[in-house]
Each structure stands twice: as structure tokens, then as C-alpha cells.
Amino acid sequence: MKKYAIMALAVLSMAACSDKKFHVEGTVDNAKDQVLYFEHVDISDITVLDSVKLDADGAFAFSGDSPEAPEFYRLRISDQIINVAIDSTETVTVKAQYPQMASQYEVSGSEDCQKIKELALRQQALYREALAISQSDQLNVDQTNDSILALVARYKEEVKAQYIFPEPSKSYAYFALFQTLGNTLIFNPRTDKEDIKVFAAVATSWDTFWPNAERGANLHNIALEGMKNVRLREAANSKTIDPSIISEAGIIDIAMPDNHGKIRRLTDLKGSVVLLDFHVFAMQESPARILMLRELYNKYHAQGFEIYQVSLDEDEHFWKQQTAALPWVSVRDEENQAHTLRLYNVQSVPDFFLIDRGNNLVSRGDDTKDIEQAIKKLL
């Protein structure tokens, strides 16, 4: 079927870049004779790519081949570090003040790098507040621990709401996942259910934009390992529940009102094989697609197949008319549509995802050659 565009594609630059390189340049004041290192931050290692002994003017300029997917680099003098992200042939300009360049710097030429700076400053402030709590004479051990945990919890909620969930495909969302407090990850996907969902959200986004990126695959592995650890821990703590039936949702939940005004949650369909369908009833191809979905629903519903359909129609009355006779869950929420689309990286409709009985995202439309066979396999 033809696809109905719902999101504008990023505007491509008309100027061809002949060398396909990125550039990181700028100045570091008060750093005469200091050695500035330019390093690549890989998944498992940090490699020095270049270095320069700074003159009195503190000027530097580094460059590298444009990456196929976002990559992370850093400028470092001793233990003072400035992180930058590169995803194309951009030129990032940094103006810093030594010896506190990790916090006293300005960056331009990249929104991602600006957001990373904001996250770095927030992380530093979090550390200072946690340190002050730990050094307080007015708190006992339990009070100290509780206060620090509450501080970290507030930090995580703010970062999720302001940096990760609005744009999970951005480099700064990925960067936020690996921030630490001391030597401990702030978002801990090894033991925290909610943190696993955050990693999974970013992993799903990277799958869409950079399907072959090693970082995206690594995020999926981390999330899956975390789910396994949580299941094992919960099974070990329970003597009455069969460990084999314990499962953790591997999807981002959606909660929207249906055509009768009732809030319907995607995760409430756990136990069924679910087709999460993003649809516009106003598009020309809608009747044929709805007929196809009806055939699938009638054929497999008795075996545990469900459809959760998210309408993107602007006309609420028209949507209610079109869905009045549909037997599956049909929801619409004009205020939250954009947020949901970003979380699932839906760029055009129709688009769909298949979810197994354990609430785990299995595949999306572009990856499913035969939708009926894929459903039968999950059933």
C-alpha cells in the first residue's frame, strides 16, 4: 500500500561535502603548554585519535571521517573532559576555560552537543548534591541512603521527561543512558524494570534510523540481559509463582481513550499476540487495509490474536463513525499522538508492530514480509 506521510523528513543539505569529514575546533583559554587530547569513545574502549600541545591562544582543530551512525568523542586535558557527539559532517566549535573546562565551556554547531553539555552540568550538580548529603552530620546511614536515592530518582524522571522520551533517537538520549554517579550507572538496566524500558525505547529508535548500528544492537542486548536478570531475581524471591510465566514488558506502553471514551492500555493485552497498528481512516487506502485486518482478526482472534489500533485522524467525529463497528481496540488522543509517534519512530502510515504474548516487541512492518505467517508463528 502507498504510505501516507505524517512526519516531515529532515531537510537534506543541498551543499555536497566533498571530503565527508566532521570537524571539532575552538580554543581553550589559560591552557598554554597543556596537551589537549581528542579521543573516540567506543562501546568498550576509549582511543586517542589526535592531540595537540596548546599555544598561548589555545587554538585547536581536529577532524575525522563522517560516521555512518552517531558516534561519541571527547576533548580531554588531564581529568577535564568535554563530550561531543557526531552524526554527519558538522563542524562543532568549543570555547573552554582551563582548568575547569569540563563545566566552563560553550559549544555551537550541534544541538546534540549542546544538550550533552546540559546533561553533563546536571550530572555534576547531582554529584555535588549527593556528596553534600553523604557528608552531612545530621543524617544517619539510612537517612543518607534514602535521601540520595530520592535525589537520583528525581534526576532520572527529569532526564527521561526532558531528554530521552521526547527524542529517543538523538545522540544526547543515548548519552544520558550511560551517565554515572561515582562508579554507578544512574540508569541501571541490570536490576531496574523502569530503566530497562528506557533502554528499550532508545534501542527501538536506533533500530529505525540506524538499523545496522553496533550501538543500537548493544542497547538491545543490555535491555534483554536486564529483563533476564529481573526475571531470575523475582523467581528466586517467589516460591509460589512458576518462574517460566514471569515476564517483563518489552514494549513502550500506550494509554489512550477508545471510541467509547474508555482508557485502553496496550499492556493490558498481555497474553495475546497483538498487532499494534498506526492508521489514518481518511486516507484513500484505508478501506482495503481495514478489510485485510478484519480477515486476520476473524481468522485468528479465537486463538489469542488482538489488534490495538491508534488512529491519527484529525476529525474525531469521522473517526468514531469509522470505528463504531470494528471489533478490536481503536484509540485516538490528539494531544499525545506526537509523543507516541516519536517513541515508536513512526514516520509514515500505515505502519504496524507485532507484539508477542509476553508484551515483547517482535518486529515492525518493514521487517515483516508475510504478516499472516508472522502472526501464526507467534500464536
XYZ file of N, CA and C in Angstrom, residues 47-308:
786
model
N 39.858 5.564 22.697
C 41.072 5.584 21.884
C 41.479 7.018 21.580
N 42.756 7.326 21.770
C 43.277 8.646 21.416
C 43.431 8.720 19.900
N 42.749 9.671 19.279
C 42.836 9.849 17.829
C 43.863 10.898 17.431
N 44.010 11.918 18.273
C 44.917 13.015 17.940
C 45.181 13.815 19.210
N 46.190 14.666 19.163
C 46.489 15.534 20.306
C 47.262 16.755 19.814
N 47.260 17.790 20.654
C 47.997 18.997 20.305
C 48.467 19.674 21.589
N 49.690 20.189 21.554
C 50.193 20.996 22.660
C 49.769 22.432 22.395
N 48.960 22.971 23.296
C 48.331 24.261 23.062
C 49.311 25.416 23.202
N 49.154 26.401 22.321
C 49.923 27.649 22.414
C 49.190 28.624 23.317
N 49.670 29.831 23.393
C 49.062 30.839 24.253
C 47.629 31.161 23.835
N 47.325 31.058 22.524
C 45.962 31.372 22.078
C 44.996 30.207 22.299
N 45.538 29.035 22.630
C 44.694 27.887 22.950
C 43.926 27.291 21.788
N 44.282 27.632 20.545
C 43.520 27.170 19.387
C 43.791 25.695 19.085
N 42.751 24.994 18.644
C 42.893 23.587 18.235
C 41.923 23.296 17.105
N 42.214 22.254 16.344
C 41.332 21.818 15.260
C 41.582 20.336 15.002
N 40.524 19.536 15.142
C 40.593 18.103 14.868
C 39.531 17.761 13.828
N 39.747 16.676 13.115
C 38.767 16.232 12.129
C 38.797 14.715 12.029
N 37.761 14.166 11.402
C 37.682 12.727 11.220
C 36.659 12.384 10.158
N 36.647 11.129 9.735
C 35.698 10.682 8.726
C 34.280 10.692 9.294
N 33.338 11.151 8.473
C 31.946 11.205 8.912
C 31.438 9.797 9.225
N 30.855 9.575 10.411
C 30.378 8.230 10.781
C 29.064 7.883 10.083
N 28.800 6.596 9.927
C 27.549 6.143 9.319
C 26.389 6.233 10.312
N 26.691 6.187 11.598
C 25.708 6.344 12.670
C 26.346 7.224 13.731
N 25.572 7.828 14.619
C 26.151 8.729 15.621
C 27.287 8.081 16.410
N 28.339 8.859 16.598
C 29.491 8.404 17.377
C 29.842 9.472 18.413
N 30.600 9.064 19.407
C 30.910 9.935 20.529
C 32.424 10.125 20.659
N 32.783 11.366 20.934
C 34.190 11.743 21.074
C 34.319 12.635 22.308
N 35.561 12.899 22.687
C 35.741 13.809 23.812
C 37.054 14.558 23.681
N 37.039 15.781 24.210
C 38.248 16.592 24.359
C 38.691 16.461 25.804
N 39.999 16.225 25.999
C 40.453 15.980 27.377
C 41.810 16.626 27.632
N 41.907 17.328 28.761
C 43.174 17.755 29.343
C 43.175 17.214 30.765
N 44.097 16.298 31.038
C 44.140 15.651 32.351
C 42.790 15.000 32.637
N 42.110 15.373 33.738
C 40.813 14.774 34.058
C 39.647 15.678 33.677
N 39.927 16.746 32.935
C 38.880 17.652 32.481
C 38.403 17.220 31.098
N 37.111 16.889 30.984
C 36.586 16.249 29.775
C 35.374 17.007 29.242
N 35.342 17.167 27.926
C 34.181 17.703 27.219
C 33.740 16.661 26.206
N 32.501 16.188 26.328
C 31.971 15.171 25.431
C 31.272 15.816 24.240
N 31.456 15.221 23.067
C 30.774 15.688 21.866
C 30.233 14.487 21.103
N 29.155 14.713 20.358
C 28.562 13.677 19.522
C 28.603 14.133 18.072
N 28.877 13.191 17.174
C 28.975 13.488 15.752
C 28.116 12.485 14.992
N 27.267 12.991 14.077
C 26.482 12.059 13.270
C 26.548 12.365 11.780
N 27.352 13.370 11.388
C 27.419 13.716 9.972
C 28.742 14.436 9.687
N 28.649 15.498 8.901
C 29.845 16.250 8.536
C 29.851 17.618 9.198
N 29.225 17.724 10.364
C 29.109 19.010 11.023
C 30.458 19.525 11.541
N 30.487 20.825 11.800
C 31.617 21.450 12.461
C 31.165 21.912 13.836
N 31.773 21.350 14.873
C 31.436 21.683 16.253
C 32.511 22.610 16.795
N 32.091 23.732 17.321
C 33.028 24.709 17.858
C 32.911 24.762 19.378
N 34.054 24.634 20.050
C 34.094 24.623 21.516
C 35.017 25.739 21.995
N 34.524 26.534 22.936
C 35.338 27.564 23.571
C 35.309 27.305 25.068
N 36.491 26.950 25.625
C 36.545 26.497 27.016
C 37.544 27.308 27.824
N 37.394 27.203 29.146
C 38.295 27.860 30.091
C 38.978 26.790 30.945
N 40.276 26.747 30.900
C 41.016 25.813 31.742
C 41.396 26.534 33.039
N 41.429 25.863 34.204
C 41.464 24.413 34.401
C 40.101 23.770 34.681
N 38.995 24.502 34.558
C 37.669 23.942 34.822
C 36.885 23.802 33.531
N 37.545 23.285 32.496
C 36.895 23.284 31.180
C 35.727 22.292 31.102
N 35.646 21.311 31.975
C 34.532 20.359 31.961
C 33.199 21.038 32.234
N 33.230 22.162 32.932
C 31.999 22.894 33.238
C 31.986 24.291 32.627
N 33.147 24.842 32.338
C 33.229 26.201 31.813
C 33.575 26.156 30.324
N 32.554 25.888 29.533
C 32.762 25.890 28.081
C 31.457 26.204 27.367
N 31.588 26.684 26.155
C 30.460 26.936 25.267
C 30.638 26.090 24.020
N 29.527 25.595 23.480
C 29.597 24.761 22.283
C 28.547 25.240 21.288
N 28.897 25.230 20.006
C 27.979 25.640 18.952
C 28.172 24.740 17.742
N 27.177 24.765 16.854
C 27.248 23.960 15.647
C 26.553 22.618 15.750
N 26.036 22.283 16.938
C 25.386 20.991 17.126
C 24.421 21.062 18.299
N 23.132 20.832 18.035
C 22.152 20.790 19.107
C 22.431 19.620 20.043
N 22.854 18.474 19.467
C 23.157 17.307 20.294
C 24.254 17.626 21.301
N 25.298 18.309 20.851
C 26.404 18.647 21.753
C 25.966 19.640 22.819
N 25.065 20.546 22.460
C 24.539 21.490 23.447
C 23.748 20.760 24.519
N 22.923 19.801 24.106
C 22.150 19.012 25.059
C 23.066 18.149 25.930
N 24.119 17.618 25.332
C 25.079 16.819 26.107
C 25.750 17.687 27.163
N 26.037 18.934 26.813
C 26.598 19.850 27.810
C 25.616 20.046 28.953
N 24.338 20.255 28.637
C 23.333 20.425 29.687
C 23.286 19.201 30.603
N 23.330 18.021 30.001
C 23.309 16.787 30.791
C 24.557 16.657 31.659
N 25.703 17.043 31.107
C 26.948 16.965 31.872
C 26.912 17.897 33.082
N 26.392 19.100 32.896
C 26.292 20.048 34.010
C 25.284 19.557 35.055
N 24.200 18.952 34.610
C 23.228 18.382 35.545
C 23.854 17.240 36.342
N 24.631 16.429 35.656
C 25.301 15.311 36.323
C 26.281 15.817 37.381
N 27.023 16.851 37.061
C 27.963 17.426 38.019
C 27.228 17.990 39.231
N 26.105 18.650 38.993
C 25.320 19.194 40.099
C 24.757 18.069 40.963
N 24.330 16.980 40.324
C 23.830 15.819 41.063
C 24.916 15.264 41.975
N 26.124 15.173 41.471
C 27.239 14.656 42.268
C 27.496 15.550 43.480
N 27.483 16.864 43.256
C 27.730 17.788 44.368
C 26.652 17.656 45.443
N 25.393 17.536 45.019
C 24.307 17.402 45.997
C 24.411 16.080 46.754
N 24.737 15.007 46.050
C 24.878 13.705 46.705
C 26.040 13.715 47.684
N 27.122 14.388 47.312
C 28.289 14.487 48.187
C 27.942 15.266 49.453
N 27.192 16.353 49.297
C 26.790 17.146 50.460
C 25.922 16.330 51.407
N 25.037 15.523 50.855
C 24.179 14.674 51.694
C 25.021 13.651 52.442
N 25.966 13.033 51.740
C 26.786 11.988 52.363
C 27.684 12.539 53.467
N 28.003 13.825 53.399
C 28.899 14.436 54.393
C 28.138 15.131 55.522
N 26.821 15.072 55.475
C 26.016 15.738 56.495
C 26.105 15.005 57.836
N 26.309 15.761 58.914
C 26.360 15.177 60.255
C 24.975 14.991 60.858
N 23.961 15.508 60.212
C 22.614 15.475 60.761
C 21.819 14.248 60.308
N 22.406 13.423 59.427
C 21.692 12.263 58.909
C 22.403 10.980 59.308
N 21.617 9.953 59.690
C 22.223 8.651 59.943
C 22.390 7.919 58.611
N 22.886 6.683 58.645
C 23.186 5.953 57.420
C 21.938 5.735 56.574
N 20.857 5.292 57.218
C 19.618 5.031 56.475
C 19.055 6.310 55.865
N 19.081 7.390 56.625
C 18.566 8.660 56.115
C 19.411 9.167 54.946
N 20.720 8.968 55.059
C 21.618 9.375 53.974
C 21.312 8.605 52.700
N 21.185 7.283 52.829
C 20.892 6.456 51.664
C 19.548 6.812 51.044
N 18.543 6.987 51.880
C 17.210 7.325 51.376
C 17.216 8.676 50.661
N 17.943 9.623 51.216
C 17.995 10.960 50.613
C 18.691 10.929 49.257
N 19.767 10.175 49.158
C 20.487 10.080 47.885
C 19.651 9.340 46.848
N 18.971 8.278 47.265
C 18.106 7.545 46.340
C 16.984 8.429 45.819
N 16.407 9.239 46.700
C 15.342 10.157 46.279
C 15.877 11.208 45.310
N 17.090 11.672 45.571
C 17.731 12.660 44.700
C 17.947 12.083 43.303
N 18.453 10.864 43.247
C 18.702 10.209 41.962
C 17.390 9.939 41.231
N 16.365 9.522 41.967
C 15.066 9.247 41.349
C 14.496 10.499 40.676
N 14.608 11.650 41.357
C 14.123 12.903 40.757
C 14.925 13.241 39.504
N 16.226 13.035 39.578
C 17.096 13.319 38.426
C 16.670 12.472 37.223
N 16.430 11.192 37.457
C 16.064 10.289 36.370
C 14.743 10.692 35.727
N 13.773 11.048 36.525
C 12.482 11.457 35.975
C 12.620 12.700 35.116
N 13.430 13.655 35.569
C 13.639 14.882 34.801
C 14.344 14.583 33.473
N 15.362 13.742 33.524
C 16.119 13.419 32.313
C 15.249 12.637 31.330
N 14.453 11.709 31.821
C 13.561 10.961 30.934
C 12.567 11.897 30.253
N 11.980 12.783 31.032
C 10.935 13.666 30.507
C 11.483 14.727 29.562
N 12.698 15.207 29.826
C 13.229 16.340 29.068
C 14.220 15.967 27.975
N 14.858 14.800 28.089
C 15.925 14.477 27.139
C 15.743 13.141 26.415
N 15.167 12.142 27.073
C 15.133 10.814 26.462
C 13.837 10.557 25.702
N 12.706 10.610 26.367
C 11.455 10.241 25.723
C 11.007 11.195 24.608
N 11.253 12.517 24.706
C 10.835 13.375 23.598
C 11.535 13.045 22.279
N 12.827 12.680 22.331
C 13.595 12.382 21.119
C 14.541 11.210 21.393
N 14.030 9.983 21.520
C 14.890 8.854 21.887
C 15.938 8.491 20.850
N 15.795 8.989 19.629
C 16.790 8.680 18.597
C 17.995 9.615 18.638
N 17.927 10.658 19.435
C 19.014 11.636 19.464
C 20.246 11.095 20.206
N 21.390 11.632 19.822
C 22.643 11.226 20.465
C 22.635 11.534 21.955
N 22.017 12.646 22.337
C 22.028 13.003 23.754
C 21.141 12.070 24.582
N 20.115 11.477 23.957
C 19.308 10.481 24.674
C 20.147 9.249 24.980
N 20.933 8.827 23.995
C 21.854 7.692 24.200
C 22.878 8.042 25.277
N 23.436 9.248 25.198
C 24.440 9.694 26.167
C 23.887 9.655 27.588
N 22.628 10.063 27.748
C 22.012 10.117 29.079
C 21.931 8.740 29.717
N 21.773 7.697 28.907
C 21.642 6.348 29.444
C 22.876 5.900 30.225
N 24.031 6.431 29.868
C 25.277 5.933 30.441
C 25.933 6.922 31.413
N 25.164 7.884 31.890
C 25.688 8.768 32.919
C 25.847 7.999 34.227
N 26.800 8.425 35.030
C 27.075 7.723 36.281
C 27.074 8.685 37.464
N 26.891 8.114 38.631
C 27.089 8.821 39.894
C 28.170 8.040 40.614
N 29.365 8.600 40.635
C 30.509 7.828 41.085
C 30.810 6.771 40.041
N 30.841 5.504 40.441
C 31.068 4.410 39.513
C 29.790 3.636 39.193
N 28.638 4.201 39.551
C 27.365 3.503 39.382
C 26.524 4.179 38.299
N 25.979 3.372 37.388
C 25.087 3.910 36.370
C 23.839 4.507 37.024
N 23.481 5.712 36.599
C 22.264 6.336 37.117
C 21.041 5.563 36.629
N 21.027 5.220 35.345
C 20.003 4.328 34.804
C 20.601 2.919 34.810
N 20.025 2.059 35.635
C 20.605 0.730 35.827
C 19.719 -0.341 35.189
N 19.999 -0.734 33.943
C 19.141 -1.707 33.265
C 19.357 -3.140 33.735
N 20.310 -3.343 34.617
C 20.572 -4.700 35.095
C 19.595 -5.128 36.181
N 19.022 -4.155 36.886
C 18.169 -4.511 38.024
C 16.855 -3.734 38.089
N 16.724 -2.657 37.334
C 15.552 -1.783 37.461
C 14.621 -1.954 36.257
N 13.374 -2.359 36.510
C 12.413 -2.587 35.434
C 12.188 -1.335 34.586
N 11.993 -0.203 35.255
C 11.709 1.036 34.536
C 12.903 1.470 33.693
N 14.108 1.252 34.196
C 15.305 1.618 33.443
C 15.475 0.725 32.217
N 15.053 -0.526 32.322
C 15.093 -1.419 31.168
C 14.212 -0.861 30.046
N 13.047 -0.351 30.406
C 12.135 0.213 29.413
C 12.750 1.432 28.726
N 13.503 2.216 29.490
C 14.151 3.399 28.912
C 15.189 2.967 27.880
N 16.008 1.966 28.223
C 16.996 1.451 27.278
C 16.303 0.888 26.044
N 15.195 0.175 26.241
C 14.472 -0.422 25.121
C 13.891 0.647 24.198
N 13.429 1.755 24.778
C 12.870 2.836 23.964
C 13.921 3.433 23.040
N 15.110 3.682 23.572
C 16.184 4.240 22.753
C 16.656 3.208 21.727
N 16.728 1.938 22.136
C 17.141 0.877 21.217
C 16.186 0.790 20.027
N 14.880 0.872 20.283
C 13.887 0.809 19.222
C 14.051 1.977 18.257
N 14.353 3.149 18.794
C 14.557 4.328 17.952
C 15.776 4.169 17.058
N 16.855 3.662 17.623
C 18.080 3.478 16.831
C 17.862 2.428 15.750
N 17.026 1.430 16.018
C 16.728 0.418 15.006
C 16.124 1.043 13.761
N 15.312 2.073 13.973
C 14.635 2.719 12.856
C 15.585 3.554 12.016
N 16.388 4.367 12.675
C 17.240 5.303 11.950
C 18.586 4.700 11.540
N 19.119 3.813 12.366
C 20.423 3.194 12.064
C 20.332 1.701 12.355
N 19.626 0.948 11.502
C 19.326 -0.458 11.793
C 20.544 -1.353 11.931
N 21.677 -0.963 11.371
C 22.871 -1.806 11.450
C 23.916 -1.278 12.430
N 23.530 -0.282 13.224
C 24.489 0.328 14.141
C 24.812 -0.602 15.302
N 26.088 -0.698 15.607
C 26.515 -1.555 16.711
C 25.974 -1.047 18.041
N 25.873 0.257 18.190
C 25.372 0.810 19.455
C 23.905 0.423 19.685
N 23.095 0.439 18.631
C 21.711 0.032 18.773
C 21.583 -1.423 19.185
N 22.377 -2.284 18.546
C 22.361 -3.706 18.912
C 22.808 -3.899 20.355
N 23.785 -3.110 20.769
C 24.271 -3.216 22.151
C 23.185 -2.808 23.146
N 22.412 -1.788 22.813
C 21.314 -1.376 23.693
C 20.293 -2.497 23.850
N 19.970 -3.148 22.745
C 19.033 -4.271 22.819
C 19.576 -5.382 23.706
N 20.852 -5.699 23.560
C 21.459 -6.749 24.376
C 21.413 -6.396 25.860
N 21.668 -5.127 26.166
C 21.630 -4.680 27.560
C 20.217 -4.822 28.122
N 19.211 -4.388 27.331
C 17.826 -4.467 27.789
C 17.394 -5.922 27.994
N 17.744 -6.783 27.048
C 17.369 -8.192 27.165
C 18.043 -8.861 28.360
N 19.296 -8.538 28.573
C 20.006 -9.098 29.730
C 19.378 -8.609 31.031
N 18.971 -7.341 31.044
C 18.306 -6.810 32.227
C 16.993 -7.512 32.509
N 16.200 -7.753 31.455
C 14.942 -8.474 31.627
C 15.184 -9.865 32.214
N 16.201 -10.521 31.708
C 16.538 -11.862 32.203
C 16.914 -11.810 33.675
N 17.738 -10.842 34.052
C 18.155 -10.720 35.451
C 16.970 -10.466 36.375
N 16.057 -9.603 35.925
C 14.883 -9.295 36.744
C 14.014 -10.535 36.924
N 13.820 -11.267 35.840
C 13.011 -12.493 35.932
C 13.623 -13.485 36.905
N 14.936 -13.680 36.797
C 15.603 -14.639 37.680
C 15.503 -14.208 39.134
N 15.678 -12.892 39.381
C 15.618 -12.411 40.754
C 14.207 -12.567 41.327
N 13.198 -12.240 40.534
C 11.828 -12.366 41.005
C 11.448 -13.832 41.222
N 11.940 -14.695 40.343
C 11.662 -16.120 40.510
C 12.305 -16.664 41.778
N 13.522 -16.192 42.053
C 14.215 -16.656 43.250
C 13.529 -16.188 44.521
N 12.839 -15.044 44.445
C 12.160 -14.499 45.612
C 10.742 -15.035 45.791
N 10.306 -15.846 44.856
C 8.948 -16.353 44.932
C 8.936 -17.875 44.952
N 8.211 -18.457 45.912
C 8.104 -19.909 45.997
C 6.758 -20.405 45.464
N 5.884 -19.479 45.130
C 4.545 -19.870 44.711
C 4.279 -19.611 43.238
N 5.138 -18.830 42.591
C 4.922 -18.474 41.189
C 5.898 -19.241 40.314
N 5.394 -19.849 39.265
C 6.229 -20.572 38.316
C 7.135 -19.570 37.595
N 8.449 -19.718 37.710
C 9.355 -18.758 37.072
C 9.144 -18.647 35.570
N 8.639 -19.707 34.951
C 8.500 -19.685 33.495
C 7.424 -18.720 33.018
N 6.497 -18.324 33.914
C 5.433 -17.423 33.480
C 5.709 -15.975 33.857
N 6.849 -15.729 34.512
C 7.204 -14.361 34.873
C 7.791 -13.670 33.657
N 7.241 -12.538 33.295
C 7.751 -11.820 32.130
C 7.704 -10.330 32.377
N 8.544 -9.631 31.668
C 8.633 -8.169 31.775
C 8.262 -7.558 30.432
N 7.458 -6.516 30.450
C 7.034 -5.891 29.209
C 8.228 -5.362 28.439
N 8.314 -5.738 27.175
C 9.388 -5.248 26.318
C 8.872 -4.242 25.328
N 7.820 -3.521 25.686
C 7.247 -2.509 24.814
C 7.070 -1.210 25.587
N 6.862 -0.145 24.855
C 6.524 1.139 25.464
C 5.000 1.197 25.547
N 4.474 1.372 26.732
C 3.026 1.319 26.910
C 2.347 2.541 26.282
N 1.135 2.320 25.824
C 0.285 3.388 25.296
C -1.021 3.351 26.079
N -1.490 4.492 26.534
C -2.771 4.584 27.247
C -3.569 5.728 26.635
N -4.596 5.401 25.851
C -5.406 6.404 25.164
C -6.889 6.036 25.262
N -7.777 7.016 25.118
C -9.214 6.719 25.137
C -9.659 6.059 23.836
N -10.529 5.036 23.962
C -11.062 4.397 22.767
C -12.286 5.157 22.257
N -12.975 4.588 21.269
C -14.105 5.295 20.659
C -15.336 5.350 21.558
N -15.232 4.790 22.767
C -16.294 4.918 23.770
C -15.846 5.760 24.969
N -14.630 6.347 24.871
C -14.126 7.201 25.935
C -13.397 6.470 27.045
N -13.238 5.169 26.927
C -12.565 4.387 27.957
C -11.071 4.318 27.683
N -10.254 4.534 28.731
C -8.804 4.458 28.567
C -8.405 2.998 28.351
N -7.694 2.736 27.272
C -7.240 1.389 26.948
C -5.718 1.376 26.919
N -5.129 0.468 27.673
C -3.672 0.332 27.734
C -3.203 -0.812 26.838
N -2.146 -0.561 26.111
C -1.583 -1.599 25.253
C -1.136 -2.804 26.075
N -0.541 -2.546 27.240
C -0.030 -3.644 28.061
C -1.132 -4.488 28.676
N -2.385 -4.004 28.666
C -3.490 -4.807 29.182
C -3.782 -6.011 28.292
N -3.252 -5.999 27.077
C -3.467 -7.112 26.153
C -2.413 -8.198 26.310
N -1.614 -8.102 27.364
C -0.614 -9.132 27.623
C -1.282 -10.499 27.696
N -0.657 -11.483 27.081
C -1.236 -12.816 26.991
C -1.771 -13.096 25.602
N -1.923 -12.045 24.805
C -2.370 -12.176 23.416
C -1.243 -11.773 22.474
N -1.326 -12.244 21.252
C -0.459 -11.737 20.187
C -1.137 -10.483 19.645
N -0.424 -9.372 19.654
C -1.038 -8.082 19.342
C -0.402 -7.466 18.102
N -1.258 -6.964 17.234
C -0.812 -6.130 16.126
C -1.087 -4.689 16.523
N -0.034 -3.931 16.782
C -0.147 -2.507 17.099
C -0.138 -1.760 15.774
N -1.276 -1.174 15.424
C -1.450 -0.601 14.091
C -1.642 0.907 14.165
N -0.841 1.648 13.410
C -0.989 3.103 13.296
C -1.691 3.383 11.966
N -2.830 4.100 12.020
C -3.714 4.156 10.864
C -4.366 5.534 10.732
N -4.673 5.899 9.494
C -5.459 7.105 9.199
C -6.656 6.682 8.359
N -7.852 6.775 8.914
C -9.059 6.342 8.208
C -9.386 7.249 7.030
N -8.857 8.481 7.045
C -9.151 9.421 5.970
C -8.344 9.152 4.707
N -7.346 8.278 4.778
C -6.529 8.043 3.589
C -7.271 7.127 2.613
N -6.934 7.228 1.353
C -7.642 6.528 0.296
C -7.558 5.009 0.452
N -6.427 4.522 0.961
C -6.206 3.086 1.048
C -6.828 2.454 2.282
N -7.471 3.253 3.147
C -7.971 2.738 4.418
C -8.970 1.586 4.275
N -9.991 1.678 3.429
C -10.970 0.580 3.364
C -10.343 -0.781 3.061
N -9.395 -0.799 2.112
C -8.752 -2.069 1.760
C -7.934 -2.610 2.927
N -7.256 -1.719 3.642
C -6.441 -2.173 4.770
C -7.333 -2.676 5.906
N -8.413 -1.970 6.199
C -9.327 -2.402 7.255
C -9.918 -3.766 6.912
N -10.232 -3.997 5.642
C -10.751 -5.296 5.214
C -9.719 -6.393 5.473
N -8.465 -6.115 5.163
C -7.394 -7.080 5.403
C -7.261 -7.383 6.885
N -7.320 -6.337 7.733
C -7.210 -6.542 9.174
C -8.408 -7.331 9.714
N -9.607 -7.069 9.160
C -10.792 -7.814 9.593
C -10.634 -9.307 9.306
N -10.083 -9.630 8.147
C -9.887 -11.033 7.790
C -8.925 -11.705 8.765
N -7.844 -10.999 9.094
C -6.876 -11.552 10.053
C -7.522 -11.716 11.430
N -8.269 -10.710 11.843
C -8.896 -10.742 13.167
C -9.914 -11.890 13.255
N -10.768 -12.006 12.242
C -11.786 -13.065 12.255
C -11.146 -14.451 12.241
N -10.030 -14.564 11.579
C -9.387 -15.857 11.405
C -8.633 -16.306 12.644
N -8.020 -15.334 13.384
C -7.107 -15.727 14.456
C -7.492 -15.217 15.847
N -8.556 -14.446 15.947
C -8.923 -13.891 17.256
C -9.184 -14.986 18.291
N -9.853 -16.038 17.876
C -10.172 -17.115 18.817
C -8.924 -17.800 19.359
N -7.809 -17.663 18.631
C -6.553 -18.273 19.071
C -5.712 -17.336 19.940
N -6.219 -16.111 20.151
C -5.492 -15.188 21.009
C -4.877 -14.010 20.292
N -5.418 -13.659 19.119
C -4.907 -12.530 18.344
C -5.752 -11.287 18.609
N -5.080 -10.146 18.879
C -5.764 -8.882 19.128
C -5.150 -7.782 18.263
N -5.937 -6.741 18.041
C -5.446 -5.555 17.327
C -5.651 -4.340 18.223
N -4.578 -3.545 18.366
C -4.648 -2.270 19.094
C -4.325 -1.206 18.051
